[in-house]
PDB file of C-alpha atoms in Angstrom:
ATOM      1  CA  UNK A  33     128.211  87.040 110.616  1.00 58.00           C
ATOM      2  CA  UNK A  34     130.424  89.505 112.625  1.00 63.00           C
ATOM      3  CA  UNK A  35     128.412  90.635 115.335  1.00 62.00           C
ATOM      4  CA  UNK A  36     126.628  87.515 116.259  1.00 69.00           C
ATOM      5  CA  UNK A  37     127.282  83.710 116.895  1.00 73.00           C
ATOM      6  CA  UNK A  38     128.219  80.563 114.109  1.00 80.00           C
ATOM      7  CA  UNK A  39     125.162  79.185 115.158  1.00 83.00           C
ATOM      8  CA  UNK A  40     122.813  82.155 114.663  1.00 82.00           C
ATOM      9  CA  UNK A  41     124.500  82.755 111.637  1.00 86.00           C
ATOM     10  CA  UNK A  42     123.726  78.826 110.389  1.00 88.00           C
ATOM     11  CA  UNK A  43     120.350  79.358 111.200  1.00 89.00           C
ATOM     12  CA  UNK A  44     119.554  82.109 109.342  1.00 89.00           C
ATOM     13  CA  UNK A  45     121.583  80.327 106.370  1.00 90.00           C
ATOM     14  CA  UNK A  46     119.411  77.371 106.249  1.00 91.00           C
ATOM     15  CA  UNK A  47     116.200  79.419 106.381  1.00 91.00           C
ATOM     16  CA  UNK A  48     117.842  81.441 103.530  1.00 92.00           C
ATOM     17  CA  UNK A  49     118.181  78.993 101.491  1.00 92.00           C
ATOM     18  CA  UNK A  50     114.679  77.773 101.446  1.00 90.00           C
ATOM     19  CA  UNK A  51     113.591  81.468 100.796  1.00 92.00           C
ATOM     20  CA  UNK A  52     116.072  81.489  97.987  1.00 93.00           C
ATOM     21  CA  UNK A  53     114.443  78.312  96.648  1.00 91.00           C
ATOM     22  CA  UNK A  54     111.214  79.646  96.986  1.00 89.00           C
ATOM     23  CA  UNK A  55     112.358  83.069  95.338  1.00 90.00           C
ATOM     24  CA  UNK A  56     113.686  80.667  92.640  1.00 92.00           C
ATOM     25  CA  UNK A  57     111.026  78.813  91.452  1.00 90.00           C
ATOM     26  CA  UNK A  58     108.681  82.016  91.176  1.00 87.00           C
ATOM     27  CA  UNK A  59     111.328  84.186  89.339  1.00 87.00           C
ATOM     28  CA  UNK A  60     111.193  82.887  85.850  1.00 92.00           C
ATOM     29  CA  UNK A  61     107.767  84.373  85.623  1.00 93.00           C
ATOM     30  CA  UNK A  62     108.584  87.403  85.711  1.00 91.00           C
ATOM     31  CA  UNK A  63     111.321  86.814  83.332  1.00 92.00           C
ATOM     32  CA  UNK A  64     108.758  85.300  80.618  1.00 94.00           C
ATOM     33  CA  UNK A  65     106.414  88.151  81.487  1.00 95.00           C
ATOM     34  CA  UNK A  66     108.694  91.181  81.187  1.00 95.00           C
ATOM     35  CA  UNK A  67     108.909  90.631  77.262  1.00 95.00           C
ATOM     36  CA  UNK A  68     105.449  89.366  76.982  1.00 96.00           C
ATOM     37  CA  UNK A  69     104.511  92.964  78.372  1.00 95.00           C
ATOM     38  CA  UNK A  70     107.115  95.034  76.752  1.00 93.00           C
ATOM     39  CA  UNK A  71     105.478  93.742  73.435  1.00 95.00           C
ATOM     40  CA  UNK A  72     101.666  93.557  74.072  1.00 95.00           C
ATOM     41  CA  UNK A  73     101.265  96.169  77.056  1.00 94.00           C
ATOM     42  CA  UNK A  74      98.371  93.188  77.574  1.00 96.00           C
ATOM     43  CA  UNK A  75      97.927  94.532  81.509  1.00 95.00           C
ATOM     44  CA  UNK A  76      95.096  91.914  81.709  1.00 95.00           C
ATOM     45  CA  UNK A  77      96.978  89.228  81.536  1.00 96.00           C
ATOM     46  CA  UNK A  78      99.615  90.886  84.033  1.00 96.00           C
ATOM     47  CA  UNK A  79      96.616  91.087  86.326  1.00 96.00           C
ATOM     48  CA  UNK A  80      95.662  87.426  86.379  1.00 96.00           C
ATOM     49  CA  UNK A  81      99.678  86.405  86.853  1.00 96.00           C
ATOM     50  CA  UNK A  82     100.162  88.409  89.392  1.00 96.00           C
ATOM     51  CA  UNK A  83      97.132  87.226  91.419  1.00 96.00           C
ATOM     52  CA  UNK A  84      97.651  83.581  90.387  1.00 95.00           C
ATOM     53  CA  UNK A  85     101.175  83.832  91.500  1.00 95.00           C
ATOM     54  CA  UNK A  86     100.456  85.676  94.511  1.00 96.00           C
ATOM     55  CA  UNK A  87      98.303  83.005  95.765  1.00 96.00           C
ATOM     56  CA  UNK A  88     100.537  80.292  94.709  1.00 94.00           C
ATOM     57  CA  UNK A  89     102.827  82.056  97.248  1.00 94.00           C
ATOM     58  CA  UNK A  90     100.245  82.305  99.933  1.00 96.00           C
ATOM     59  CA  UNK A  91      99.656  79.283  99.613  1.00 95.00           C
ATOM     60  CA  UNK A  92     103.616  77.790  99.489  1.00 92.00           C
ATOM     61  CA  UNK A  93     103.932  80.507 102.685  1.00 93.00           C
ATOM     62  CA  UNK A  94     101.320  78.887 104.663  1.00 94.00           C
ATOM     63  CA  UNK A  95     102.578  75.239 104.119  1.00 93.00           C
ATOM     64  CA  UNK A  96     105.911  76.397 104.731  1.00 90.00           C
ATOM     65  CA  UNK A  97     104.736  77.885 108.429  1.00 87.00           C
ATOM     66  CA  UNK A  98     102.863  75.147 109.059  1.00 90.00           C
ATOM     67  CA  UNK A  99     105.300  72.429 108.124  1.00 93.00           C
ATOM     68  CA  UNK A 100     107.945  74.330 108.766  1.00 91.00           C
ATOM     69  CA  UNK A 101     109.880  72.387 111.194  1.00 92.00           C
ATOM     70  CA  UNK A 102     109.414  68.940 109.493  1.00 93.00           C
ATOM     71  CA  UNK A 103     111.098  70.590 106.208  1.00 92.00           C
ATOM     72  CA  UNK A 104     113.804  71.928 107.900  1.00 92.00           C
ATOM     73  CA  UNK A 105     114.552  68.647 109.892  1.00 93.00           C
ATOM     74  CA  UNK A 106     113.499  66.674 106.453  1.00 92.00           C
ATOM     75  CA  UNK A 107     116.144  68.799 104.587  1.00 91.00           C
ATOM     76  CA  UNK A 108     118.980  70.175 107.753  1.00 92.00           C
ATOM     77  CA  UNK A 109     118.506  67.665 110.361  1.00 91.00           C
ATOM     78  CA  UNK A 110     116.950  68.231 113.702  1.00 92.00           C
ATOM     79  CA  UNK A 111     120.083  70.198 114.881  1.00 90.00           C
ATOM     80  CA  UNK A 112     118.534  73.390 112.935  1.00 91.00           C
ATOM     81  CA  UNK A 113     114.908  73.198 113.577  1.00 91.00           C
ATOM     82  CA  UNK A 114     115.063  76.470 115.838  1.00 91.00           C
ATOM     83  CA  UNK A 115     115.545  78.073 112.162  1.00 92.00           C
ATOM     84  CA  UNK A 116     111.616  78.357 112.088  1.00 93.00           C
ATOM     85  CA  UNK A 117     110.879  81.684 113.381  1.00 93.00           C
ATOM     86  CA  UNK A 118     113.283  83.180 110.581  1.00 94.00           C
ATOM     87  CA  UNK A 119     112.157  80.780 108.037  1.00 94.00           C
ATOM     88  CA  UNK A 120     108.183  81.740 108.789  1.00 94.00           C
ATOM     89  CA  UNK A 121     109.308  85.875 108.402  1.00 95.00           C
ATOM     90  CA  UNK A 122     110.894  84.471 105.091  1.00 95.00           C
ATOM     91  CA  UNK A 123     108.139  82.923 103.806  1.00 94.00           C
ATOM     92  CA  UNK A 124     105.725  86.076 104.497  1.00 96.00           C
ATOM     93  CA  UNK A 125     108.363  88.010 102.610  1.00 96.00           C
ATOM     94  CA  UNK A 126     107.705  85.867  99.981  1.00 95.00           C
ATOM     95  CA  UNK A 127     104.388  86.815  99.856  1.00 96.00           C
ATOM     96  CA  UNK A 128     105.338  89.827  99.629  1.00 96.00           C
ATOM     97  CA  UNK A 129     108.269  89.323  97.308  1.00 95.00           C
ATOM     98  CA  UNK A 130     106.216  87.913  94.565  1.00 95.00           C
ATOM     99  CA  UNK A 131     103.889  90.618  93.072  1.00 96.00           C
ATOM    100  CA  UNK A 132     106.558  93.089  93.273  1.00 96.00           C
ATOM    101  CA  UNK A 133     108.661  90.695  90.745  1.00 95.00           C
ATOM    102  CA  UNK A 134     105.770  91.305  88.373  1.00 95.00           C
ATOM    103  CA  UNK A 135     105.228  94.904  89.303  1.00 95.00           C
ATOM    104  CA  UNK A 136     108.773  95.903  88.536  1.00 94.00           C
ATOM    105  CA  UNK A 137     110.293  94.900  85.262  1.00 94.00           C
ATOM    106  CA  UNK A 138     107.208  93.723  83.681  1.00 96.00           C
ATOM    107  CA  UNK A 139     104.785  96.188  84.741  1.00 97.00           C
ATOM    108  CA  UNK A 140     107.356  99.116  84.308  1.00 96.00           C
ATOM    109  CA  UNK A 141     108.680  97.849  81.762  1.00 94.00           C
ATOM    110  CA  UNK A 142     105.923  97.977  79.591  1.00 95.00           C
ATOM    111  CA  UNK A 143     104.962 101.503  80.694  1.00 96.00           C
ATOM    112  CA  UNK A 144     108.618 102.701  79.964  1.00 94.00           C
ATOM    113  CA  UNK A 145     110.196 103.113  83.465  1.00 95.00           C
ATOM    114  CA  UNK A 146     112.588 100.558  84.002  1.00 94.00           C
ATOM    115  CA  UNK A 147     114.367 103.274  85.743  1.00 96.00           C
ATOM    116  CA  UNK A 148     111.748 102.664  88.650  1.00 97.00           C
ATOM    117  CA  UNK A 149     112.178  99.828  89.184  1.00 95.00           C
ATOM    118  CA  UNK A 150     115.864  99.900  89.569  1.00 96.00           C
ATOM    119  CA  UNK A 151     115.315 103.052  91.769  1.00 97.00           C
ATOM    120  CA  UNK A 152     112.785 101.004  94.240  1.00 97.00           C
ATOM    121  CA  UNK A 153     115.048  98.552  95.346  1.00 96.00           C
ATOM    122  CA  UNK A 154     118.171 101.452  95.621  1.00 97.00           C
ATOM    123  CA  UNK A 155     115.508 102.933  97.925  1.00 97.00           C
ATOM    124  CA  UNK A 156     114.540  99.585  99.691  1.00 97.00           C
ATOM    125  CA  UNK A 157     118.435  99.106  99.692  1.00 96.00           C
ATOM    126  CA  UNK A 158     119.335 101.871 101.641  1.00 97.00           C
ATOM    127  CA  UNK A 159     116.145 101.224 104.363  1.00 96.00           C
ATOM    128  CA  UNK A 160     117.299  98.049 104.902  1.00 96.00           C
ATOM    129  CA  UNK A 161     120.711  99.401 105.494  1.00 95.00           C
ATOM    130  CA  UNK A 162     119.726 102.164 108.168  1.00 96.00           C
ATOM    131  CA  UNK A 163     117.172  99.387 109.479  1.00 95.00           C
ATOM    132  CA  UNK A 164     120.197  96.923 110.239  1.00 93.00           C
ATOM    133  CA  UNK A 165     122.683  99.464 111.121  1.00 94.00           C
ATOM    134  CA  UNK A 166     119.762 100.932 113.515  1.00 94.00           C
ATOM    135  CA  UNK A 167     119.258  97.275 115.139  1.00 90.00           C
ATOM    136  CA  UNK A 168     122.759  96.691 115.510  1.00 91.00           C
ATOM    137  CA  UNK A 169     122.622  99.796 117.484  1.00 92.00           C
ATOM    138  CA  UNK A 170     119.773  98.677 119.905  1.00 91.00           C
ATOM    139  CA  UNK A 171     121.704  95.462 119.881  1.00 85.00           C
ATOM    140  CA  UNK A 172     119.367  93.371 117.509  1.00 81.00           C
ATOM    141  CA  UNK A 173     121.262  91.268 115.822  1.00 83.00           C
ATOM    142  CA  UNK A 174     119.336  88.084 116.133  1.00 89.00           C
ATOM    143  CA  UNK A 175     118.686  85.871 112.420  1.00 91.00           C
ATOM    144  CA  UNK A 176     115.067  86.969 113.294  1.00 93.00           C
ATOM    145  CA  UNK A 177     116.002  90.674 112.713  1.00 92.00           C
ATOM    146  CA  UNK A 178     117.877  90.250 110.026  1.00 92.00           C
ATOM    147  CA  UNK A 179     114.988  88.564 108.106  1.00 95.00           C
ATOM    148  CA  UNK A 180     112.886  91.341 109.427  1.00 95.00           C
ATOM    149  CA  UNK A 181     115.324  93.858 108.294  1.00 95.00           C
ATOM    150  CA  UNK A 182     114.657  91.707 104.189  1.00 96.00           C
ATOM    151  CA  UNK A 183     110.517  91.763 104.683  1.00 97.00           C
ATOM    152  CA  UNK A 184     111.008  95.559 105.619  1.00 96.00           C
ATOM    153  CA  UNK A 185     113.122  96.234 102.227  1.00 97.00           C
ATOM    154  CA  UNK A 186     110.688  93.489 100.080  1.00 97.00           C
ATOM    155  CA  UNK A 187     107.653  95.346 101.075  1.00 97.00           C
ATOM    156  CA  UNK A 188     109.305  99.077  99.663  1.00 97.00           C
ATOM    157  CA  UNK A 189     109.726  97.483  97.263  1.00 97.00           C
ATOM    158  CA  UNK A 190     106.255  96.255  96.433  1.00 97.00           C
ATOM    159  CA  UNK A 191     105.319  99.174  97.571  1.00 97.00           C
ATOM    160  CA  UNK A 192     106.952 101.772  95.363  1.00 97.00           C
ATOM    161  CA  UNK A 193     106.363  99.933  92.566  1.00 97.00           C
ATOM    162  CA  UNK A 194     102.538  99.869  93.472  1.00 97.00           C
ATOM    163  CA  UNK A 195     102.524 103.201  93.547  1.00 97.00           C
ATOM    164  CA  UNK A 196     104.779 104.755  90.725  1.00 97.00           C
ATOM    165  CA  UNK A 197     103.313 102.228  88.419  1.00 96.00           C
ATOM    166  CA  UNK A 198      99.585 103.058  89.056  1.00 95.00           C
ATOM    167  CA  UNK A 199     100.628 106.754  88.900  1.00 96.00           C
ATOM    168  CA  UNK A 200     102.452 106.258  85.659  1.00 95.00           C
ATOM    169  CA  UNK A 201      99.571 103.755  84.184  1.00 93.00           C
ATOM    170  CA  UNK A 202      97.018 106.705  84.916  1.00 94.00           C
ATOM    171  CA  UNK A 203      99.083 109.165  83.381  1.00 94.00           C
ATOM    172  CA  UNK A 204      99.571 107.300  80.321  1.00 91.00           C
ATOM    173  CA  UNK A 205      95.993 106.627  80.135  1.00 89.00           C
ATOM    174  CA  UNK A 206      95.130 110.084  80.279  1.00 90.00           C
ATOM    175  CA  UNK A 207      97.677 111.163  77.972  1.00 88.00           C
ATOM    176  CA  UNK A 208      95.971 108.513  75.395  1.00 85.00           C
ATOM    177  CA  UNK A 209      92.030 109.617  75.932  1.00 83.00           C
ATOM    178  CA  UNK A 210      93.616 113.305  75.641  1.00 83.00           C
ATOM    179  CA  UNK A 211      95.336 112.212  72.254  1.00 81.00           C
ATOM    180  CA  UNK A 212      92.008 109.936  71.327  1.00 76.00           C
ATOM    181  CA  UNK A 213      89.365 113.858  71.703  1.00 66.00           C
TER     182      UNK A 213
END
């Protein structure tokens, strides 16, 4: 909101809040699922949520690009329909956004590092601060970079947590067939 224009900022606002919406209504899953795993360790069942709520988000993303621009019109008026562009990189974030709610407290939950999880999104934190303070550098400080700056930090995110938690799921499983001979 400092460096650039009322407008740009009210752009990126309205496609905000439809991300936040979207964030919203695929949240409480995660919050049912991180005691659900905690108790049962049932990683099966993780699986299947995570996939059926992944798709349930490609799915909202690709209406949401599509029909973009009658939703925001629908919802905004007319006035804001050049909120699109930043509304589309929201929704892939989305994608994006939605295993890694099920990777983090859930998944590393159960295998006992909630610290990681906390830790990814420090890490994704900080990227997303050297990628906006780089931009604003260059001079990119457009609503579109901003919401490039989020799917940048989202996909650490998902990806940290991918990785420690398949790193720490194979090194509990090995622990176990070592403790099972």
């Amino acid at each position: 909101g400092m460096v650039s224009s009322t407008q740009s900022v009210a752009i990126y606002a309205v496609a905000e809040q439809l991300y936040r919406g979207a964030q919203a209504l695929l949240s409480p899953l995660g919050q049912v699922m991180y005691p659900y795993m905690v108790r049962t360790r049932n990683y099966r069942v993780l699986i299947k949520a995570t996939a059926a709520a992944t798709l349930a988000a490609c799915a909202g993303a690709a209406l949401t690009i599509f029909l973009g621009t009658h939703i925001i019109r629908l919802l905004f008026g007319a006035e804001y329909a050049s909120a699109l562009p930043v509304l589309q990189i929201f929704f892939v974030t989305i994608i994006f956004n939605t295993p890694s709610i099920l990777l983090g407290y859930p998944l590393l939950g159960a295998l006992g590092q909630l610290h990681l999880a906390n830790r990814s999104v420090l890490v994704a934190g900080v990227l997303q601060i050297v990628v906006l303070c780089t931009w604003y550098w260059l001079g990119h400080t457009t609503p579109v970079d901003v919401a490039v700056a989020i799917l940048f930090a989202e996909l650490a995110v998902l990806t940290l947590r991918a990785v420690w938690g398949a790193r720490e799921w194979r090194r509990q499983q090995r622990a176990q067939v070592n403790n099972d001979s």
